[in-house]
Short mmCIF file of C-alpha atoms and ligand atoms in Angstrom, two decimals:
data_model
loop_
_atom_site.label_atom_id
_atom_site.label_comp_id
_atom_site.label_asym_id
_atom_site.label_seq_id
_atom_site.Cartn_x
_atom_site.Cartn_y
_atom_site.Cartn_z
CA MET A 9 -121.47 91.42 114.94
CA ALA A 10 -118.99 92.51 117.52
CA ASN A 11 -119.17 89.87 121.13
CA PRO A 12 -120.97 91.90 123.95
CA THR A 13 -118.94 93.21 126.20
CA LEU A 14 -118.94 92.82 129.69
CA LEU A 15 -117.20 94.17 133.02
CA ILE A 16 -116.79 91.47 135.95
CA LEU A 17 -115.40 93.43 138.82
CA ALA A 18 -115.55 90.43 141.56
CA GLY A 19 -114.90 92.84 144.42
CA ASP A 20 -113.89 91.67 147.83
CA GLY A 21 -114.20 88.67 150.79
CA ILE A 22 -116.56 85.80 149.11
CA GLY A 23 -116.81 88.09 145.59
CA PRO A 24 -113.70 86.24 143.81
CA GLU A 25 -115.57 82.77 145.23
CA VAL A 26 -118.92 83.08 143.97
CA MET A 27 -117.33 85.29 140.40
CA ALA A 28 -115.34 81.96 139.55
CA GLU A 29 -117.89 80.17 139.05
CA VAL A 30 -120.25 82.81 137.21
CA LYS A 31 -117.17 82.91 134.77
CA ARG A 32 -117.25 79.33 134.58
CA ILE A 33 -120.71 79.50 132.83
CA ILE A 34 -119.83 82.37 130.57
CA THR A 35 -116.92 80.34 129.46
CA TRP A 36 -119.64 77.57 128.77
CA TYR A 37 -122.09 80.09 126.84
CA GLY A 38 -119.10 81.46 124.48
CA ASP A 39 -118.22 77.14 123.94
CA LYS A 40 -121.87 76.12 123.82
CA ARG A 41 -124.10 78.67 122.64
CA ASP A 42 -121.87 80.38 120.48
CA MET A 43 -122.84 82.83 122.91
CA PRO A 44 -119.07 84.67 123.90
CA PHE A 45 -118.82 87.27 125.30
CA ASP A 46 -115.88 89.79 125.63
CA VAL A 47 -115.49 90.16 129.50
CA THR A 48 -112.47 93.22 130.95
CA GLU A 49 -111.78 91.96 134.80
CA ASP A 50 -111.47 95.39 137.20
CA LEU A 51 -111.32 96.10 141.20
CA VAL A 52 -113.39 97.41 143.25
CA GLY A 53 -114.22 98.47 147.05
CA GLY A 54 -112.01 97.63 149.27
CA CYS A 55 -109.35 95.94 147.20
CA ALA A 56 -109.46 98.71 144.91
CA TYR A 57 -109.61 101.22 148.22
CA ASP A 58 -105.69 99.23 148.15
CA LYS A 59 -104.25 98.80 145.15
CA HIS A 60 -105.19 103.14 143.59
CA GLY A 61 -106.47 104.85 147.48
CA THR A 62 -110.43 104.78 146.08
CA PRO A 63 -112.59 101.93 145.74
CA LEU A 64 -112.98 102.84 142.01
CA HIS A 65 -110.59 104.13 140.07
CA ASP A 66 -111.67 106.59 137.53
CA ASP A 67 -110.22 104.30 134.79
CA THR A 68 -112.81 101.71 136.03
CA MET A 69 -115.99 104.26 135.82
CA ALA A 70 -115.22 105.21 132.74
CA LYS A 71 -114.77 101.69 131.28
CA ALA A 72 -118.74 100.98 133.83
CA GLN A 73 -119.65 103.51 131.11
CA GLU A 74 -118.46 101.71 127.32
CA VAL A 75 -119.13 97.88 128.06
CA ASP A 76 -122.90 96.11 127.78
CA ALA A 77 -123.09 95.48 131.69
CA VAL A 78 -121.39 95.61 134.68
CA LEU A 79 -121.20 91.86 136.76
CA LEU A 80 -120.31 93.16 140.08
CA GLY A 81 -119.70 90.14 142.99
CA ALA A 82 -120.06 92.03 146.24
CA VAL A 83 -117.98 95.05 148.28
CA GLY A 84 -116.36 95.68 151.56
CA GLY A 85 -114.80 93.72 154.73
CA PRO A 86 -113.76 94.27 158.77
CA ALA A 87 -110.32 95.46 157.48
CA TYR A 88 -112.00 98.18 155.76
CA ASP A 89 -114.04 99.60 158.73
CA ASP A 90 -112.52 102.32 160.33
CA LEU A 91 -111.58 103.93 156.35
CA ASP A 92 -113.26 107.80 156.27
CA PHE A 93 -116.55 107.01 154.34
CA SER A 94 -115.40 108.57 151.16
CA VAL A 95 -113.73 105.78 150.37
CA LYS A 96 -114.85 103.31 152.53
CA PRO A 97 -115.62 100.19 149.93
CA GLU A 98 -119.95 101.32 149.70
CA ARG A 99 -118.73 103.82 147.77
CA GLY A 100 -117.03 102.52 144.64
CA LEU A 101 -120.76 101.05 144.49
CA LEU A 102 -122.44 104.22 144.98
CA ARG A 103 -120.48 105.80 142.26
CA LEU A 104 -121.07 103.42 139.95
CA ARG A 105 -124.90 103.08 140.89
CA LYS A 106 -124.97 107.22 140.75
CA GLU A 107 -123.02 108.26 137.35
CA MET A 108 -124.54 105.44 135.23
CA ASP A 109 -127.82 106.53 136.18
CA LEU A 110 -128.78 103.80 137.04
CA PHE A 111 -132.86 103.93 138.71
CA SER A 112 -134.31 100.83 138.43
CA ASN A 113 -133.46 97.95 140.82
CA LEU A 114 -135.12 94.60 139.86
CA ARG A 115 -135.11 92.49 143.26
CA PRO A 116 -136.85 89.09 141.91
CA ALA A 117 -138.80 87.40 144.50
CA GLN A 118 -139.06 83.65 143.41
CA CYS A 119 -138.50 80.26 145.83
CA PHE A 120 -137.76 77.45 143.91
CA ASP A 121 -140.07 74.51 145.47
CA ALA A 122 -136.89 72.22 147.24
CA LEU A 123 -136.27 75.16 149.10
CA ALA A 124 -139.88 75.74 149.87
CA ASP A 125 -139.70 74.55 153.51
CA PHE A 126 -136.94 77.33 154.04
CA SER A 127 -139.14 80.00 154.18
CA SER A 128 -140.74 81.28 157.30
CA LEU A 129 -143.55 81.80 155.64
CA LYS A 130 -145.52 78.17 155.08
CA ARG A 131 -144.85 75.86 151.79
CA GLU A 132 -148.49 76.85 150.11
CA ILE A 133 -147.81 80.57 151.01
CA VAL A 134 -144.28 80.05 148.67
CA ALA A 135 -143.60 77.16 146.40
CA GLY A 136 -143.54 78.89 143.27
CA LEU A 137 -143.80 81.82 144.06
CA ASP A 138 -142.03 84.66 141.38
CA ILE A 139 -142.70 88.36 141.59
CA MET A 140 -140.39 91.29 140.79
CA ILE A 141 -139.99 94.30 142.53
CA VAL A 142 -138.88 97.68 140.57
CA ARG A 143 -137.54 99.90 142.95
CA GLU A 144 -136.88 103.43 142.37
CA LEU A 145 -132.92 103.66 142.77
CA THR A 146 -131.79 107.37 142.37
CA SER A 147 -134.19 109.95 144.20
CA GLY A 148 -137.03 110.08 147.27
CA VAL A 149 -136.49 110.33 150.65
CA TYR A 150 -132.52 108.87 150.02
CA PHE A 151 -131.45 112.13 148.13
CA GLY A 152 -133.83 114.98 148.73
CA GLU A 153 -133.44 117.89 149.98
CA PRO A 154 -133.17 119.86 152.30
CA ARG A 155 -131.56 116.77 154.89
CA GLY A 156 -129.59 117.13 157.46
CA ILE A 157 -129.94 117.15 161.73
CA HIS A 158 -129.51 121.23 163.41
CA THR A 159 -131.25 122.55 165.83
CA GLU A 160 -134.48 124.48 167.04
CA GLY A 161 -135.03 126.41 170.11
CA ASN A 162 -133.53 123.68 172.68
CA GLU A 163 -132.97 120.25 171.08
CA ARG A 164 -132.40 118.55 168.05
CA VAL A 165 -134.28 117.95 164.48
CA GLY A 166 -133.29 115.33 161.65
CA VAL A 167 -135.27 115.99 158.60
CA ASN A 168 -134.80 114.32 155.24
CA THR A 169 -137.21 114.93 152.67
CA GLN A 170 -138.92 113.41 150.31
CA ARG A 171 -138.63 114.24 146.93
CA TYR A 172 -140.03 112.68 142.88
CA THR A 173 -140.50 114.85 139.46
CA GLU A 174 -142.80 113.32 137.54
CA SER A 175 -139.95 112.12 135.01
CA GLU A 176 -138.58 110.03 137.68
CA ILE A 177 -141.66 108.35 138.75
CA ALA A 178 -142.05 108.26 134.37
CA ARG A 179 -139.20 106.02 133.45
CA VAL A 180 -139.70 103.82 136.85
CA ALA A 181 -142.73 103.37 135.59
CA ARG A 182 -142.20 102.61 132.34
CA SER A 183 -139.43 100.51 133.27
CA ALA A 184 -141.94 98.15 135.38
CA PHE A 185 -144.26 97.90 132.51
CA GLU A 186 -142.09 96.96 129.72
CA LEU A 187 -141.28 94.33 132.14
CA ALA A 188 -144.49 93.35 132.69
CA ARG A 189 -144.46 92.11 129.53
CA ARG A 190 -142.08 89.81 129.57
CA ARG A 191 -144.03 88.16 132.60
CA ASN A 192 -147.35 87.93 133.69
CA ASN A 193 -148.47 90.91 132.67
CA ARG A 194 -149.45 92.86 135.48
CA VAL A 195 -147.75 95.89 137.97
CA CYS A 196 -149.26 96.58 141.52
CA SER A 197 -147.71 100.37 142.18
CA MET A 198 -147.76 100.91 146.14
CA GLU A 199 -146.69 104.53 147.53
CA LYS A 200 -148.74 106.43 150.46
CA ALA A 201 -150.61 108.15 148.30
CA ASN A 202 -153.37 109.03 151.81
CA VAL A 203 -151.03 110.59 153.67
CA MET A 204 -148.05 112.44 150.88
CA GLU A 205 -147.98 114.32 148.21
CA SER A 206 -145.46 112.88 146.74
CA GLY A 207 -147.58 109.65 147.44
CA VAL A 208 -150.36 111.18 145.13
CA LEU A 209 -147.85 112.86 142.47
CA TRP A 210 -147.32 109.10 141.93
CA ARG A 211 -150.33 107.20 142.20
CA GLN A 212 -150.89 110.23 138.81
CA VAL A 213 -147.78 109.47 136.79
CA VAL A 214 -148.15 105.91 137.49
CA THR A 215 -152.13 106.70 136.09
CA GLU A 216 -151.18 108.78 133.24
CA VAL A 217 -147.85 106.25 132.14
CA HIS A 218 -150.14 103.33 131.72
CA ALA A 219 -152.88 105.09 129.37
CA LYS A 220 -150.64 106.49 127.48
CA ASP A 221 -148.37 103.45 126.59
CA TYR A 222 -149.63 100.15 128.50
CA ALA A 223 -152.84 99.88 129.03
CA ASP A 224 -152.99 96.64 127.74
CA VAL A 225 -150.83 95.27 131.07
CA GLU A 226 -152.88 95.05 134.10
CA LEU A 227 -152.48 97.73 136.74
CA SER A 228 -153.68 98.58 139.95
CA HIS A 229 -152.52 100.46 143.65
CA MET A 230 -152.05 99.99 146.89
CA TYR A 231 -150.48 102.11 149.88
CA ALA A 232 -147.74 100.49 150.73
CA ASP A 233 -148.06 99.53 154.28
CA ASN A 234 -151.13 97.26 152.94
CA GLY A 235 -148.60 95.82 150.56
CA ALA A 236 -146.68 95.31 153.50
CA MET A 237 -149.42 92.85 154.50
CA GLN A 238 -149.96 91.50 151.25
CA LEU A 239 -146.79 90.45 150.72
CA VAL A 240 -147.02 87.60 153.76
CA ARG A 241 -149.83 87.42 153.37
CA ASN A 242 -150.41 85.93 149.61
CA PRO A 243 -147.84 86.99 147.78
CA LYS A 244 -148.81 84.93 145.27
CA GLN A 245 -151.23 87.49 143.80
CA PHE A 246 -148.65 90.19 142.75
CA ASP A 247 -146.18 90.24 139.33
CA VAL A 248 -144.63 93.31 139.09
CA ILE A 249 -144.08 95.49 142.32
CA VAL A 250 -143.02 99.25 141.55
CA THR A 251 -142.30 101.12 144.19
CA ASP A 252 -140.25 104.42 145.86
CA ASN A 253 -136.34 104.21 146.77
CA LEU A 254 -137.43 104.24 150.32
CA PHE A 255 -140.51 101.73 150.05
CA GLY A 256 -138.50 99.46 148.16
CA ASP A 257 -135.99 99.52 150.33
CA LEU A 258 -138.22 97.92 153.00
CA LEU A 259 -140.44 95.73 150.73
CA SER A 260 -137.62 94.06 148.91
CA ASP A 261 -135.80 92.85 151.75
CA ALA A 262 -139.15 90.90 152.75
CA ALA A 263 -139.69 89.49 149.79
CA ALA A 264 -136.63 88.47 149.62
CA MET A 265 -136.75 86.59 152.56
CA LEU A 266 -139.35 85.14 151.71
CA THR A 267 -137.66 82.36 149.55
CA GLY A 268 -134.93 81.15 152.19
CA SER A 269 -131.51 82.25 152.16
CA LEU A 270 -129.90 85.53 151.67
CA GLY A 271 -127.18 82.97 149.33
CA MET A 272 -129.83 83.04 146.19
CA LEU A 273 -130.92 86.25 146.03
CA PRO A 274 -130.10 88.48 142.73
CA SER A 275 -130.51 91.57 141.61
CA ALA A 276 -130.21 93.74 138.20
CA SER A 277 -130.02 98.03 137.69
CA LEU A 278 -130.70 99.40 135.32
CA GLY A 279 -131.10 102.55 133.40
CA LEU A 280 -131.31 104.25 130.06
CA PRO A 281 -130.67 103.15 126.72
CA MET A 282 -127.34 102.88 125.05
CA ALA A 283 -127.47 103.73 121.93
CA ASN A 284 -126.93 100.57 120.62
CA GLY A 285 -130.62 100.16 122.40
CA ARG A 286 -129.18 97.71 125.48
CA PRO A 287 -129.83 99.38 128.86
CA LYS A 288 -127.18 100.92 131.49
CA ALA A 289 -126.90 97.55 133.42
CA LEU A 290 -125.00 96.62 136.74
CA TYR A 291 -125.53 92.95 138.09
CA GLU A 292 -125.18 91.66 141.07
CA PRO A 293 -126.18 89.23 144.49
CA VAL A 294 -127.53 90.91 147.30
CA HIS A 295 -126.19 89.76 150.03
CA GLY A 296 -122.23 91.00 151.29
CA SER A 297 -118.84 90.48 151.30
CA ALA A 298 -120.05 87.44 153.48
CA PRO A 299 -116.67 88.10 155.48
CA ASP A 300 -117.46 85.34 158.62
CA ILE A 301 -117.46 82.47 155.56
CA THR A 302 -115.17 84.10 152.97
CA GLY A 303 -111.93 81.47 152.24
CA GLN A 304 -113.22 78.82 153.04
CA GLY A 305 -115.04 77.43 149.42
CA LYS A 306 -118.28 77.44 151.61
CA ALA A 307 -119.88 80.37 149.64
CA ASN A 308 -122.85 79.79 147.89
CA PRO A 309 -122.47 81.58 144.44
CA ILE A 310 -126.10 80.95 143.52
CA ALA A 311 -126.81 84.45 143.69
CA CYS A 312 -124.27 85.32 141.71
CA ILE A 313 -125.26 82.97 138.82
CA LEU A 314 -128.65 84.21 138.82
CA SER A 315 -127.64 87.48 138.62
CA PHE A 316 -125.99 86.54 135.21
CA ALA A 317 -129.03 84.64 134.32
CA MET A 318 -130.74 88.03 134.66
CA ALA A 319 -128.10 89.91 132.98
CA LEU A 320 -129.29 87.21 129.96
CA ARG A 321 -132.57 87.94 129.88
CA TYR A 322 -132.34 92.38 129.97
CA SER A 323 -128.98 93.02 128.61
CA PHE A 324 -128.65 90.12 125.75
CA ASP A 325 -131.93 89.55 125.23
CA ALA A 326 -131.75 85.59 125.52
CA GLY A 327 -134.37 85.24 127.60
CA SER A 328 -134.53 81.20 126.80
CA GLU A 329 -131.22 81.31 127.77
CA ALA A 330 -131.66 82.88 130.87
CA ASP A 331 -134.98 80.02 131.62
CA ARG A 332 -131.50 77.42 130.92
CA LEU A 333 -129.70 78.85 133.89
CA GLU A 334 -132.98 79.07 136.52
CA ALA A 335 -134.49 75.74 135.05
CA ALA A 336 -130.18 74.61 135.50
CA VAL A 337 -129.88 75.97 139.01
CA GLU A 338 -133.62 74.91 139.90
CA LYS A 339 -132.36 70.87 138.90
CA VAL A 340 -129.71 70.59 141.33
CA LEU A 341 -131.30 71.99 144.29
CA ALA A 342 -133.39 69.13 142.91
CA ASP A 343 -131.33 66.58 143.05
CA GLY A 344 -130.25 68.00 146.52
CA ALA A 345 -127.57 69.70 145.75
CA ARG A 346 -126.92 72.03 149.34
CA THR A 347 -123.73 74.47 150.44
CA ALA A 348 -123.65 74.94 153.95
CA ASP A 349 -126.31 77.95 154.04
CA LEU A 350 -128.55 75.46 152.33
CA LEU A 351 -128.71 72.99 155.01
CA GLY A 352 -131.96 72.87 156.74
CA PRO A 353 -132.99 71.77 160.84
CA GLU A 354 -132.24 68.49 159.15
CA GLY A 355 -128.34 68.55 158.12
CA GLY A 356 -126.77 67.22 155.56
CA SER A 357 -123.48 67.25 154.18
CA PRO A 358 -123.04 70.30 152.04
CA ILE A 359 -120.76 70.72 149.24
CA SER A 360 -118.15 73.84 148.45
CA THR A 361 -118.99 76.72 145.51
CA THR A 362 -116.37 75.19 143.35
CA GLN A 363 -118.77 71.74 143.18
CA MET A 364 -121.92 73.70 143.11
CA GLY A 365 -120.46 75.61 140.08
CA ASP A 366 -120.09 71.91 138.96
CA ALA A 367 -123.43 70.86 139.55
CA ILE A 368 -124.59 73.33 137.70
CA LEU A 369 -122.43 72.97 134.15
CA ALA A 370 -123.27 69.71 134.55
CA ALA A 371 -126.91 70.24 134.79
CA LEU A 372 -126.31 72.36 131.68
CA ASP A 373 -124.67 70.31 129.94
CA ALA A 374 -127.28 68.30 129.82
CA SER A 375 -129.70 70.01 129.27
CA LEU A 376 -128.49 70.49 125.30
P1 NAD B 416 -123.38 89.15 154.68
O1 NAD B 416 -124.87 89.78 153.45
O2 NAD B 416 -122.21 90.01 153.72
O3 NAD B 416 -123.14 88.47 154.79
C1 NAD B 416 -124.64 87.97 156.29
C2 NAD B 416 -124.20 86.35 156.30
O4 NAD B 416 -124.66 85.51 155.49
C3 NAD B 416 -123.30 85.52 156.97
O5 NAD B 416 -123.40 84.94 157.81
C4 NAD B 416 -123.37 85.44 155.60
O6 NAD B 416 -122.15 83.73 155.94
C5 NAD B 416 -123.67 85.42 154.63
N1 NAD B 416 -123.55 85.35 153.68
C6 NAD B 416 -123.77 85.76 152.72
N2 NAD B 416 -123.95 86.15 151.37
C7 NAD B 416 -123.48 84.52 151.11
C8 NAD B 416 -123.73 83.76 150.81
N3 NAD B 416 -123.67 84.16 148.95
N4 NAD B 416 -123.36 82.25 150.20
C9 NAD B 416 -123.73 81.77 151.76
N5 NAD B 416 -123.53 82.40 152.84
C10 NAD B 416 -123.54 83.39 152.72
O7 NAD B 416 -123.19 91.14 155.53
P2 NAD B 416 -123.05 91.10 156.42
O8 NAD B 416 -122.12 90.42 157.44
O9 NAD B 416 -124.10 92.18 157.39
O10 NAD B 416 -121.51 92.20 155.37
C11 NAD B 416 -120.85 92.15 155.50
C12 NAD B 416 -119.77 92.75 155.02
O11 NAD B 416 -120.60 93.21 152.88
C13 NAD B 416 -119.74 94.18 154.91
O12 NAD B 416 -118.35 94.71 154.87
C14 NAD B 416 -121.22 95.07 153.90
O13 NAD B 416 -120.61 95.90 154.60
C15 NAD B 416 -120.52 94.41 152.92
N6 NAD B 416 -121.59 93.86 152.16
C16 NAD B 416 -121.81 94.48 151.28
C17 NAD B 416 -122.78 94.38 149.97
C18 NAD B 416 -122.53 94.88 148.47
O14 NAD B 416 -121.06 94.29 148.30
N7 NAD B 416 -124.09 94.61 147.72
C19 NAD B 416 -124.36 94.40 150.30
C20 NAD B 416 -124.41 93.94 151.93
C21 NAD B 416 -122.96 94.22 152.44
#
């Protein structure tokens, strides 16, 4: 059978620095676990603009559509701040998401025990936390028409439209139920059915999809405002949360911060299955290009490495290998390895991006 294919788009700023550590881990899987990947690399973001005058060349877009999974580092930086909106680095990322139709955005909020004191919440509330937020990514109020700013009488009016079709709700609900089956089998759906018709439809469709195909999964519903409160009151009550684009944007950022540093947060964006059964997929850390620390060897590569662990689990059906990689990360943190962003108020001496990669590779070796 042909090797699985990966397109690496390391991007700008610290993107190439953190991706360099992921590449070493990909090589490790080929050498030590007999899981060779065919890897191609290309440009996205500011570096693509510098070379091609566009943040995502059509050839790169075409490659992204062909591979089994795309791994992205980060895009953007101060050098590109004044570019026209149509060629800003972020447009490259948005084009990938749109043309690959990546409607299901998975943002895990997982609190490694060694970092529980980093959370703004008490240790006992977050230690051992492991929840997954599934955010609808390609529809809802960020895309709905009509939109714009117009004048009515003597004042300006801003308009955005929350719009969801049944099929858009059903496919992201399916994605959440499928995910729950691989985890603790519970889904909580969040909307505002008390005040929004789109929320009423959301609740109806999620309930119908559940009854038809996923009755074995435990389903609950919650108003999104209560959900926000519950996330900070008792986040461990959740397993998988599924919600729309706007609420998901807010809830996933709040949940992310339960776990401490931005340098620790992976994500996956999934679309419909391809001919080979694998979903269209893009994996990327939540953080940006961190221009303030670029080129200094300070970046924490863990978010990018955990994004590759998500690829192992969701694109390559290698859940036990994803567990192995996550356990290696957990071990190095428990042993006290810290990049600068992970130093607490008590300080200590940080290790570099490469040294963190070394430590994780050593923990992987030790796992064999
Ligand atoms: P950022 O995530 O790049 O950085 C925020 C802060 O977190 C900085 O102090 C940075 O040093 C720190 N940080 C981020 N990742 C880290 C890591 N792996 N290790 C250690 N510290 C880390 O957000 P920003 O400063 O608002 O944005 C910088 C640039 O990145 C902008 O051009 C922005 O548009 C872009 N951006 C890109 C993405 C993406 O590619 N998905 C996401 C967010 C921002």
